[in-house]
Amino acid sequence: MHVPDGFINAPTSAVTGVVAAGAIAVSLRGARRELDERTAPLAGLVAAFIFAVQMLNFPVAAGTSGHLLGGALAAILVGPCTGVLCVSVVLLMQGILFADGGLTALGVNITDMAIVTTVVAYALFRGLVKVLPRTRRSVTVASFVAALVSVPAAALAFTLLYWIGGTTDVAIGKVATAMIGVHVLIGIGEAVITALTVGAVVAVRPDLVYGARGLRQRLRLRVNGELVDANGAAPSPAPAPAAARSHRAVWLTGLVASLVLAGFVSFYASADPDGLEKVASDKGIDKKAEEHASADSPLADYGVKDVADARISGGLAGVIGVGVTVVSGSAVFWAVRRRRSDDASPARTETTV
């Protein structure tokens, strides 16, 4: 879904750039409310994990692959505003360092992959958790559905942008049918990855999952060796020991997983073009595609320049990408968190008489 330069004309790209800048400004303010001492250190890790998993293209149809977009995953784990920032950091790193996604199309990509996926996924997720039982399983199920829908929603958003400012003359109906069709399949992969990840974190640290805040469990008693609901008992908070444990183990586990995925598992990812690349090639959308401004980057196309061995080159690029993303993301979210702390300080809140 990374849109290259030349697919969308300059005026439309400029407008989406303004939209993206405005959304990021709003998200920076919103993230100050979402991030706390538990989630702030993990937001940079979420961005790095999304970067790593996006390197793992999976086959979805003959000659076509897909990869995680990550908007749903980020929104559910750390909040919708923080999620927009997470995906935006990933897209910025990919565009500048790896020549993936055009630089003049950065506004298009942020609007499509960060804003649309996050807003659609989180709105659907919140609606589902309100009607489903307040259990951890419901959070996982809602994550699956929200992620599934977010991908074709992003495909539809691209189709609308192409209809407004596409640089080639291709029937919009053909573009919509091809884009939405293949991205429904990619959405299934997105849903599986998102549900597995959210489910794993909820199982061990539900207090760290933004979308699971307020999750309650019924008080249960052991009777004759079996657990039964205590009739008339009020809902009790999730177990306190999980909330009391340090998040350091989760952070280290996530970082190691990201490094392994990007540095080793990515070598076995599908080499087929992703959904947008395949549709663009089949329908002629890419006739006016432009060479990336960072095509000469030492890390272009997710390989380290002058390293002949493809496995080592790709692995090193993946590890570097994870490292740069986690550092950049952590710096952004640390600054946001610090701004929140400054705003809440006594010096800021005292009044004069």
XYZ file of C-alpha atoms in Angstrom:
353
model
C 0.000 0.000 0.000
C 3.072 2.289 -0.019
C 2.228 4.754 -2.792
C 5.275 5.760 -4.909
C 5.883 9.212 -6.338
C 4.009 9.812 -9.589
C 0.839 7.828 -8.872
C -1.044 10.868 -7.516
C -0.675 14.381 -8.948
C 0.989 17.251 -7.140
C -2.132 19.207 -6.050
C -3.753 16.138 -4.504
C -0.481 15.134 -2.865
C -0.152 18.635 -1.420
C -3.684 18.554 0.006
C -3.106 15.154 1.602
C 0.135 16.534 2.999
C -1.824 19.280 4.751
C -4.358 16.722 5.989
C -1.559 14.505 7.289
C 0.182 17.419 9.017
C -3.058 18.461 10.677
C -3.793 14.902 11.808
C -0.307 14.558 13.255
C -0.713 17.844 15.148
C -4.029 16.665 16.588
C -2.516 13.261 17.383
C 0.375 14.837 19.260
C -2.113 16.552 21.543
C -4.234 13.440 21.864
C -1.233 11.246 22.605
C -0.484 13.368 25.658
C -3.747 12.094 27.130
C -3.215 8.485 26.056
C 0.362 7.945 27.144
C 1.157 7.258 30.768
C 3.991 5.686 32.702
C 2.940 2.242 31.476
C 2.374 2.823 27.773
C 4.803 5.631 26.909
C 7.896 3.381 26.947
C 6.098 0.845 24.749
C 4.896 3.184 22.003
C 8.311 3.336 20.338
C 8.483 -0.450 20.506
C 5.085 -0.730 18.807
C 6.407 1.382 15.920
C 9.505 -0.825 15.638
C 7.389 -3.989 15.735
C 5.167 -2.661 12.934
C 8.269 -1.850 10.888
C 9.580 -5.390 11.400
C 6.319 -7.153 10.560
C 5.830 -5.005 7.454
C 8.949 -6.686 6.065
C 7.161 -10.045 6.193
C 5.177 -10.161 2.975
C 2.823 -13.145 2.896
C 1.235 -14.660 -0.252
C -2.461 -13.930 -0.709
C -3.127 -14.898 -4.336
C -1.287 -16.047 -7.430
C 1.623 -13.661 -7.874
C 0.454 -11.253 -5.145
C 1.552 -10.719 -1.557
C 0.508 -8.536 1.340
C 1.941 -7.202 4.562
C 0.745 -5.669 7.795
C -0.383 -2.038 7.694
C -0.423 -1.770 11.473
C -2.974 0.957 12.126
C -5.379 -1.325 13.976
C -2.612 -2.960 15.990
C -1.116 0.364 17.086
C -4.476 1.946 17.947
C -5.568 -0.971 20.113
C -2.239 -1.353 21.907
C -1.378 2.295 22.616
C -4.406 4.394 21.600
C -5.688 5.882 18.317
C -3.770 9.169 18.468
C -0.551 7.443 19.481
C -1.281 4.837 16.810
C -1.365 7.490 14.082
C 2.039 8.696 15.282
C 3.461 5.153 15.409
C 2.540 4.362 11.806
C 3.659 7.837 10.667
C 7.100 7.282 12.216
C 7.358 3.952 10.387
C 6.360 5.517 7.054
C 8.845 8.350 7.516
C 11.707 5.937 8.237
C 10.744 3.738 5.281
C 10.504 6.675 2.892
C 13.767 8.354 3.873
C 16.025 5.382 4.567
C 14.618 2.515 2.519
C 13.107 4.259 -0.538
C 9.771 2.621 0.232
C 6.865 4.963 -0.426
C 7.430 8.231 -2.255
C 8.550 11.358 -0.446
C 6.172 13.635 -2.352
C 3.545 10.973 -1.662
C 4.275 10.916 2.080
C 1.070 12.819 2.797
C -0.882 10.291 0.732
C 0.684 7.388 2.597
C 0.156 8.869 6.050
C -3.450 9.739 5.221
C -4.117 6.281 3.805
C -2.034 3.942 5.967
C -1.881 5.822 9.272
C -5.033 7.907 9.550
C -7.668 5.858 7.711
C -6.627 2.486 9.116
C -6.332 3.780 12.669
C -9.595 5.741 12.718
C -11.656 3.005 11.038
C -10.151 0.204 13.107
C -10.433 1.912 16.474
C -13.977 3.165 15.870
C -15.088 -0.369 14.960
C -13.106 -1.870 17.825
C -14.721 0.425 20.409
C -18.159 -0.306 19.028
C -17.585 -4.055 19.286
C -16.171 -4.081 22.816
C -19.207 -2.122 24.004
C -21.611 -4.828 22.864
C -19.447 -7.895 23.487
C -18.875 -9.373 26.958
C -16.116 -7.537 28.830
C -13.565 -10.317 28.555
C -10.078 -10.690 27.176
C -11.384 -12.961 24.438
C -13.762 -10.223 23.303
C -10.837 -7.799 22.987
C -9.057 -10.295 20.741
C -12.163 -10.917 18.618
C -12.807 -7.188 18.256
C -9.161 -6.708 17.253
C -9.524 -9.320 14.511
C -12.634 -7.727 13.018
C -11.301 -4.171 13.272
C -8.020 -5.082 11.567
C -9.821 -7.030 8.850
C -12.015 -4.074 7.908
C -9.246 -1.469 8.134
C -7.291 -2.830 5.155
C -10.021 -2.686 2.464
C -10.971 0.695 3.975
C -7.450 1.898 3.193
C -7.740 0.406 -0.302
C -10.989 2.328 -0.804
C -9.315 5.522 0.421
C -6.514 5.081 -2.126
C -9.098 4.478 -4.836
C -10.822 7.765 -3.961
C -7.503 9.616 -3.992
C -6.659 8.073 -7.353
C -10.084 9.089 -8.672
C -9.400 12.669 -7.580
C -5.766 12.986 -8.613
C -4.554 9.914 -10.478
C -1.896 10.590 -13.105
C -3.072 7.896 -15.553
C -6.389 7.407 -17.296
C -7.715 4.152 -15.879
C -11.391 3.451 -15.227
C -12.034 3.996 -11.541
C -14.358 0.996 -11.393
C -11.558 -1.332 -12.452
C -9.209 0.200 -9.875
C -11.772 -0.106 -7.080
C -12.638 -3.718 -7.881
C -9.002 -4.801 -8.058
C -7.818 -2.836 -5.030
C -10.629 -3.767 -2.670
C -10.721 -7.380 -3.836
C -7.059 -8.133 -3.180
C -6.960 -6.107 0.031
C -9.840 -8.034 1.539
C -7.521 -11.052 1.302
C -4.622 -9.059 2.742
C -6.970 -7.922 5.509
C -7.326 -11.518 6.654
C -3.578 -11.694 7.219
C -3.669 -8.324 8.959
C -6.469 -9.561 11.207
C -4.615 -12.741 12.173
C -1.392 -10.877 13.015
C -3.241 -8.195 14.965
C -5.401 -10.620 16.937
C -2.460 -12.863 17.800
C -0.354 -9.923 18.969
C -3.111 -8.223 20.965
C -4.195 -11.559 22.427
C -0.657 -12.365 23.522
C -0.189 -9.026 25.288
C -3.653 -9.105 26.857
C -2.942 -12.589 28.209
C 0.126 -11.473 30.165
C -0.267 -7.704 30.674
C -3.823 -6.488 29.996
C -2.975 -3.258 31.815
C -0.608 -2.343 28.962
C -3.269 -2.619 26.235
C -5.042 0.698 25.708
C -8.076 -0.963 24.182
C -8.440 -3.247 27.214
C -8.551 -0.479 29.795
C -11.538 -0.909 32.030
C -11.564 -4.645 31.377
C -13.131 -6.409 34.336
C -13.410 -10.016 35.378
C -16.218 -11.590 37.350
C -15.258 -12.748 40.814
C -14.962 -16.535 40.748
C -14.790 -19.018 43.614
C -13.401 -22.524 43.675
C -16.119 -24.987 44.745
C -15.335 -28.706 44.871
C -12.306 -28.150 42.721
C -14.134 -26.118 40.039
C -14.251 -22.373 39.394
C -17.762 -20.927 39.472
C -19.100 -17.383 39.268
C -19.883 -15.830 42.627
C -23.582 -14.991 42.349
C -24.291 -11.341 42.877
C -20.618 -10.458 43.218
C -19.569 -7.159 41.743
C -17.050 -7.178 38.914
C -13.512 -7.096 40.193
C -10.486 -5.508 38.563
C -8.046 -7.582 36.562
C -5.427 -9.246 38.773
C -3.215 -6.668 40.436
C 0.077 -8.581 40.208
C 0.116 -8.197 36.432
C -0.273 -4.441 36.713
C 2.397 -4.267 39.373
C 5.069 -6.065 37.397
C 7.577 -4.012 35.483
C 6.973 -3.564 31.764
C 10.670 -4.149 31.138
C 10.230 -7.853 30.345
C 7.497 -7.096 27.828
C 9.637 -4.375 26.228
C 12.686 -6.618 25.920
C 10.616 -9.504 24.572
C 9.024 -7.242 21.980
C 12.368 -5.785 20.926
C 13.977 -9.208 20.537
C 10.970 -10.436 18.554
C 11.180 -7.390 16.264
C 14.898 -7.906 15.662
C 14.426 -11.600 14.895
C 11.530 -10.928 12.525
C 13.322 -8.140 10.637
C 16.813 -9.605 10.780
C 16.104 -13.274 10.081
C 12.506 -14.206 9.289
C 12.191 -11.438 6.674
C 14.549 -13.368 4.391
C 11.783 -15.926 3.900
C 9.069 -13.366 3.084
C 7.247 -13.590 -0.223
C 9.032 -11.873 -3.105
C 5.787 -11.314 -5.030
C 4.613 -7.707 -5.483
C 2.204 -6.465 -2.847
C -1.421 -5.627 -3.520
C -0.920 -2.069 -4.758
C 2.121 -2.967 -6.873
C 0.240 -5.821 -8.523
C -2.858 -3.739 -9.255
C -0.735 -0.833 -10.501
C 1.137 -3.123 -12.876
C -1.965 -4.927 -14.141
C -4.100 -1.799 -14.624
C -1.393 0.618 -15.792
C -1.503 2.925 -12.790
C 2.293 2.893 -12.615
C 2.926 4.341 -16.090
C 4.026 7.673 -14.635
C 5.756 6.375 -11.532
C 8.878 8.344 -10.675
C 12.219 7.180 -9.332
C 12.423 7.545 -5.581
C 14.418 10.515 -4.301
C 16.209 8.153 -1.889
C 16.933 5.482 -4.485
C 20.669 5.876 -3.800
C 20.242 5.410 -0.050
C 22.660 2.841 1.453
C 19.572 0.976 2.711
C 17.365 1.314 -0.380
C 15.086 -1.671 -1.068
C 15.818 -3.080 2.400
C 19.380 -4.099 1.710
C 22.745 -2.755 2.823
C 24.721 -1.319 -0.052
C 27.926 -3.178 -1.000
C 26.975 -6.270 1.039
C 26.859 -9.020 -1.565
C 25.168 -11.756 0.445
C 21.405 -11.156 0.130
C 20.597 -12.809 3.451
C 23.138 -10.763 5.390
C 22.281 -7.564 3.504
C 18.558 -7.847 4.145
C 19.045 -8.936 7.746
C 21.348 -6.035 8.537
C 18.942 -3.578 6.904
C 16.092 -4.983 8.968
C 18.025 -4.744 12.223
C 19.111 -1.184 11.419
C 15.525 -0.280 10.570
C 14.201 -1.657 13.848
C 16.903 0.165 15.782
C 16.339 3.512 14.072
C 12.565 3.214 14.389
C 12.558 2.303 18.070
C 14.963 5.142 18.879
C 13.083 7.708 16.777
C 9.682 6.595 18.018
C 10.793 6.483 21.639
C 12.223 10.002 21.335
C 8.922 11.325 19.979
C 6.815 9.641 22.645
C 9.209 10.561 25.434
C 8.898 14.191 24.375
C 5.095 13.898 24.264
C 5.027 12.262 27.680
C 7.358 14.905 29.114
C 5.130 17.662 27.739
C 2.170 16.064 29.516
C 4.148 15.958 32.758
C 5.152 19.616 32.357
C 1.526 20.636 31.745
C 0.450 18.802 34.902
C 3.197 20.253 37.093
C 2.272 22.592 39.985
C 3.937 25.500 38.235
C 1.489 25.069 35.348
C -1.611 24.499 37.437
C -1.290 27.141 40.142
C -3.504 30.183 39.803
C -3.086 33.758 40.871
C -5.594 35.662 42.972
